PDB file of C-alpha atoms in Angstrom:
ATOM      1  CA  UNK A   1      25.521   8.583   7.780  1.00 57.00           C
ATOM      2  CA  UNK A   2      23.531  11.600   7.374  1.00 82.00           C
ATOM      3  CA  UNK A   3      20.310  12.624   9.545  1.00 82.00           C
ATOM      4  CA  UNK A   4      18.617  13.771   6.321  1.00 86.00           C
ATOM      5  CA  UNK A   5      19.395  10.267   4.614  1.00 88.00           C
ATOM      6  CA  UNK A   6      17.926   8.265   7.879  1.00 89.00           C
ATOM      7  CA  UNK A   7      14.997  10.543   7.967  1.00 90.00           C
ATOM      8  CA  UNK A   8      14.399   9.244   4.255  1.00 92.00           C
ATOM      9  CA  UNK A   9      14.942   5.706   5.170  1.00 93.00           C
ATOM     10  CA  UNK A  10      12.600   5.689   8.100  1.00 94.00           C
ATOM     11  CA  UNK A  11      10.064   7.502   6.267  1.00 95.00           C
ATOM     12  CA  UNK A  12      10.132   5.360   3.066  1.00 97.00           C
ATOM     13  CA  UNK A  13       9.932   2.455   5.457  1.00 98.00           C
ATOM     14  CA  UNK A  14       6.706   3.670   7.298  1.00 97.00           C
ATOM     15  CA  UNK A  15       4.974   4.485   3.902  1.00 98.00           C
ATOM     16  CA  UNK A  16       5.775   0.626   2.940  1.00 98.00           C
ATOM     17  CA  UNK A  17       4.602  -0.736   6.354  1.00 98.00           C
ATOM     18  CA  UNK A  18       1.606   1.716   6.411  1.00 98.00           C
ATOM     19  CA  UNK A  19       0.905   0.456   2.439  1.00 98.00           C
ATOM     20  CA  UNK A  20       0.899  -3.321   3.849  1.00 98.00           C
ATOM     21  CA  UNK A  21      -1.437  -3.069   6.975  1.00 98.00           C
ATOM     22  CA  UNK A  22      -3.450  -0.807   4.430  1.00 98.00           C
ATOM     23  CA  UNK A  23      -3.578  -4.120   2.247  1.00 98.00           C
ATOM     24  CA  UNK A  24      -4.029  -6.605   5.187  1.00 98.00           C
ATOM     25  CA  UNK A  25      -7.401  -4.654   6.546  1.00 98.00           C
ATOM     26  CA  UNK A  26      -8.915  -4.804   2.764  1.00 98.00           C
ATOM     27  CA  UNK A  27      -8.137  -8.294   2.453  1.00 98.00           C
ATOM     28  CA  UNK A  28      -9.757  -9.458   5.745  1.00 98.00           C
ATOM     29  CA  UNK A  29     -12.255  -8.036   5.667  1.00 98.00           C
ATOM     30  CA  UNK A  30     -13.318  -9.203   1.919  1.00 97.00           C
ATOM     31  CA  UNK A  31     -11.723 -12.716   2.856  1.00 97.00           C
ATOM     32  CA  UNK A  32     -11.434 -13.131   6.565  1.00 97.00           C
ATOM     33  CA  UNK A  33      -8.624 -14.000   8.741  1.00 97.00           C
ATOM     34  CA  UNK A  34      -8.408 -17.499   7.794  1.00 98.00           C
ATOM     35  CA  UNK A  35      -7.835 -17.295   4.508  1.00 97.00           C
ATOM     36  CA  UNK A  36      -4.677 -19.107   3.412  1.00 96.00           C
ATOM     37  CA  UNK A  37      -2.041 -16.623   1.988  1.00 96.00           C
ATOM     38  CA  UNK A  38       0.818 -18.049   0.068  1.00 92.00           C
ATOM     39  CA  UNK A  39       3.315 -17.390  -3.192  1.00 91.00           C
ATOM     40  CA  UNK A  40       3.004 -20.516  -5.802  1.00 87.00           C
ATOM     41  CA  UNK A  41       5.047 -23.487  -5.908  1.00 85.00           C
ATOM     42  CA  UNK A  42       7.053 -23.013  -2.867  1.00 85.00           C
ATOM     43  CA  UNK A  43       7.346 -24.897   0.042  1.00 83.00           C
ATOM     44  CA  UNK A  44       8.361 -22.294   2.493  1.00 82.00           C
ATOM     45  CA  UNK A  45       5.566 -20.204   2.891  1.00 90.00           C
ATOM     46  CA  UNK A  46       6.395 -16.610   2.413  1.00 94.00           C
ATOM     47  CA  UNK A  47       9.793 -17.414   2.303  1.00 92.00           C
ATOM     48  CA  UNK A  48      11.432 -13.875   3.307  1.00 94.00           C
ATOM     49  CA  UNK A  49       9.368 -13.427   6.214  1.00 97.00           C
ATOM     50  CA  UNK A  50      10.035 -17.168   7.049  1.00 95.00           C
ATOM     51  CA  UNK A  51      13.693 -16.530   6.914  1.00 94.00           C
ATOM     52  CA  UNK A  52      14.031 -13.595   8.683  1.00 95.00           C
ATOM     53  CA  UNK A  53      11.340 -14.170  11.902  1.00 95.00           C
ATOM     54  CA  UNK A  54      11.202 -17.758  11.476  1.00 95.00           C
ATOM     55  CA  UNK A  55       7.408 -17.479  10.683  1.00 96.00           C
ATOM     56  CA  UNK A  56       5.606 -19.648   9.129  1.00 96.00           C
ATOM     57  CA  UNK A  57       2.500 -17.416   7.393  1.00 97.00           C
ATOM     58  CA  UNK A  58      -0.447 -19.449   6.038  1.00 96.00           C
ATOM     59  CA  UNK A  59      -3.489 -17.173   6.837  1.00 97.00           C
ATOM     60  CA  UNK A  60      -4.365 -13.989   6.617  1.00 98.00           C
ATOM     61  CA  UNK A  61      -3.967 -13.631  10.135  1.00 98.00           C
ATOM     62  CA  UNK A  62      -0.609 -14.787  10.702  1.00 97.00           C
ATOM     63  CA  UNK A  63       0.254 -12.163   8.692  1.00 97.00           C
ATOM     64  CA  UNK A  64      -1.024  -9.529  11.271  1.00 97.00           C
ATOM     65  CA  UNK A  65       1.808 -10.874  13.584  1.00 96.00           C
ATOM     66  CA  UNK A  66       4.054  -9.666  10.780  1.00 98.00           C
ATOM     67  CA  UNK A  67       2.589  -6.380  10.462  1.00 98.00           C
ATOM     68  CA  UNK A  68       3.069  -5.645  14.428  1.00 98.00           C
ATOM     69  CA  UNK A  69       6.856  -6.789  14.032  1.00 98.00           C
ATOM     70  CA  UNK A  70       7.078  -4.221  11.286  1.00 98.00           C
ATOM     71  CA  UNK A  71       5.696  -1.640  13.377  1.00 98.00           C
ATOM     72  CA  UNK A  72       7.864  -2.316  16.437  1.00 97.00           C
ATOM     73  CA  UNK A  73      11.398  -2.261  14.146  1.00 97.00           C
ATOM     74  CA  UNK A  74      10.540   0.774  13.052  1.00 96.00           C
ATOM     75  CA  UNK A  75      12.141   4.104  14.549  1.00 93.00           C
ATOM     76  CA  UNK A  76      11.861   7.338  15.470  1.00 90.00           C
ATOM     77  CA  UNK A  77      13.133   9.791  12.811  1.00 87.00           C
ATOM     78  CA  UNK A  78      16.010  11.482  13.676  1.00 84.00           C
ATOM     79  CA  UNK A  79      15.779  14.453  15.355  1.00 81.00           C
ATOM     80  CA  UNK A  80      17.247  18.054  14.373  1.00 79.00           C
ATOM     81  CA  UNK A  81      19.071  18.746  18.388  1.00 78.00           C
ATOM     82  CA  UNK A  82      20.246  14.996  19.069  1.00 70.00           C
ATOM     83  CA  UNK A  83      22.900  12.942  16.986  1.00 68.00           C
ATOM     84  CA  UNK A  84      23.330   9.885  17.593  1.00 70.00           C
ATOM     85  CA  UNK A  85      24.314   6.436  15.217  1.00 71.00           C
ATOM     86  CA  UNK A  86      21.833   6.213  12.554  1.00 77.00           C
ATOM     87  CA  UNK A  87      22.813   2.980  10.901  1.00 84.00           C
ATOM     88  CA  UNK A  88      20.988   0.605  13.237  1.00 88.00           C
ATOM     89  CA  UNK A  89      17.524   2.641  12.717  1.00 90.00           C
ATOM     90  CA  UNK A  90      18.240   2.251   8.648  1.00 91.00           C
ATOM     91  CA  UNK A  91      18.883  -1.639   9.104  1.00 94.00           C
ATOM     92  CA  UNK A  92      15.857  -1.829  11.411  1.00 96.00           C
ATOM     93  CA  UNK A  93      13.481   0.346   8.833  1.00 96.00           C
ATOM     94  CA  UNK A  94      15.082  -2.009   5.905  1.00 96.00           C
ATOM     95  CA  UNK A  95      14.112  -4.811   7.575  1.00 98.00           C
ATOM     96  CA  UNK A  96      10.437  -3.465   8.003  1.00 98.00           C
ATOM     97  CA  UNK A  97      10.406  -2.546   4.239  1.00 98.00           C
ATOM     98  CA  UNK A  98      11.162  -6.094   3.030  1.00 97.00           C
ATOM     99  CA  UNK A  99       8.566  -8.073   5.338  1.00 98.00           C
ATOM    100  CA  UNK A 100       5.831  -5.552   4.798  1.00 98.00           C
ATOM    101  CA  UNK A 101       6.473  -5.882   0.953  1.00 97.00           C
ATOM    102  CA  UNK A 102       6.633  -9.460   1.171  1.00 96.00           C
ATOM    103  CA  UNK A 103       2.813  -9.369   2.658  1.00 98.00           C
ATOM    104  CA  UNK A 104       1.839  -6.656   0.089  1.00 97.00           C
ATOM    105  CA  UNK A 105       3.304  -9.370  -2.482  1.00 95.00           C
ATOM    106  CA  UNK A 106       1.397 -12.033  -0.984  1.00 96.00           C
ATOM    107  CA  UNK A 107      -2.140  -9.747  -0.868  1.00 97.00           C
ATOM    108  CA  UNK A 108      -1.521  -8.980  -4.762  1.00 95.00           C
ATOM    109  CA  UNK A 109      -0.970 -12.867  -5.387  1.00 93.00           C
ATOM    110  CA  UNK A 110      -4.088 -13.630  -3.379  1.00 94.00           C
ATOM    111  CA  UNK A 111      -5.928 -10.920  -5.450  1.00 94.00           C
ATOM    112  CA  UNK A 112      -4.664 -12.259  -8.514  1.00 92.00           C
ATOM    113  CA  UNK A 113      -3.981  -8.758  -9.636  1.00 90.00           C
ATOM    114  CA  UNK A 114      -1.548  -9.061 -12.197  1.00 86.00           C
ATOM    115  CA  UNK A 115       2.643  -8.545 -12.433  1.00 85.00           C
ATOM    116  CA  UNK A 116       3.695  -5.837 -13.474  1.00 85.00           C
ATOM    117  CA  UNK A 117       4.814  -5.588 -16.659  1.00 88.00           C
ATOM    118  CA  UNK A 118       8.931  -6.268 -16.939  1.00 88.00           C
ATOM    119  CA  UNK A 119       8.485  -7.954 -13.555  1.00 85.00           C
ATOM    120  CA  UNK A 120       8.636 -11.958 -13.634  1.00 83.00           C
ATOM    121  CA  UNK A 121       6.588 -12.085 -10.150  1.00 84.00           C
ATOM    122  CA  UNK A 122       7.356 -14.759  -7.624  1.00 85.00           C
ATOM    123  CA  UNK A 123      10.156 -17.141  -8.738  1.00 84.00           C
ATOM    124  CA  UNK A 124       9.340 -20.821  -7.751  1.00 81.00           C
ATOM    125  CA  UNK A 125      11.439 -23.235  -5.889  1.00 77.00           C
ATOM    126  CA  UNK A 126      11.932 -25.233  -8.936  1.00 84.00           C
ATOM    127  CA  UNK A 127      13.086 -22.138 -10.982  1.00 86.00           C
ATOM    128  CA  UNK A 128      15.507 -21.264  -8.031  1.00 83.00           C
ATOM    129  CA  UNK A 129      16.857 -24.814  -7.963  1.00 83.00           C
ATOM    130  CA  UNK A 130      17.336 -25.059 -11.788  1.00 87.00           C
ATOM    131  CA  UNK A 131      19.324 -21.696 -11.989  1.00 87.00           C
ATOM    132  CA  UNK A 132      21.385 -22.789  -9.183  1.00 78.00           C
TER     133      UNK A 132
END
């Protein structure tokens, strides 16, 4: 894989993180850290977060724990005089990208701020069970 296409990866990734901790501050301090965080009719909490770390996130602050996991899988960009095997650093930085926007997701739902338009949003349990 190529350094230049790592370097994107990692960088995308960082923006995403940096976009969710961005999120997190706003929201405790207008809410606090105890405020309960959660997508709608679903009974596994934030349910990519809770598959991957085995998390369950209910408040606000449990989703800081998630932020510092997000910060720790993600690497170094490549640099220009050392080559080494990229494709662990792009799974790591994908991995950062979909729990950070999980907790952006979960900030907007909190907000109420609404879908965006051609989006459905958060697809419930029952939804998920019905389409099989």
């Amino acid at each position: 894989m190529s350094r230049e296409v790592m370097a994107a990866v990692i960088r995308g990734a960082g923006g995403f993180v940096e976009e969710a901790e961005s999120k997190l501050a706003e929201a405790v301090q207008a809410r606090g850290e105890d405020q309960k965080v959660a997508f709608p009719d679903t009974a596994f909490f934030l349910p990519m977060i809770y598959a991957l770390m085995g998390l369950e996130v209910k408040t606000l602050a449990d989703l800081k724990a998630v932020m510092a996991h997000c910060r720790e899988l993600l690497p170094a960009e490549p640099t220009e005089k050392l080559w080494l095997p990229y494709l662990g650093d792009g799974l790591d930085a994908g991995i950062a990208t979909l729990l950070a926007m999980e907790a952006t997701c979960a900030i907007r739902y909190l907000n109420e701020e609404p879908i965006e338009e051609g989006c459905t949003g958060f697809i419930s349990d029952t939804i998920q069970r019905e389409l099989g």
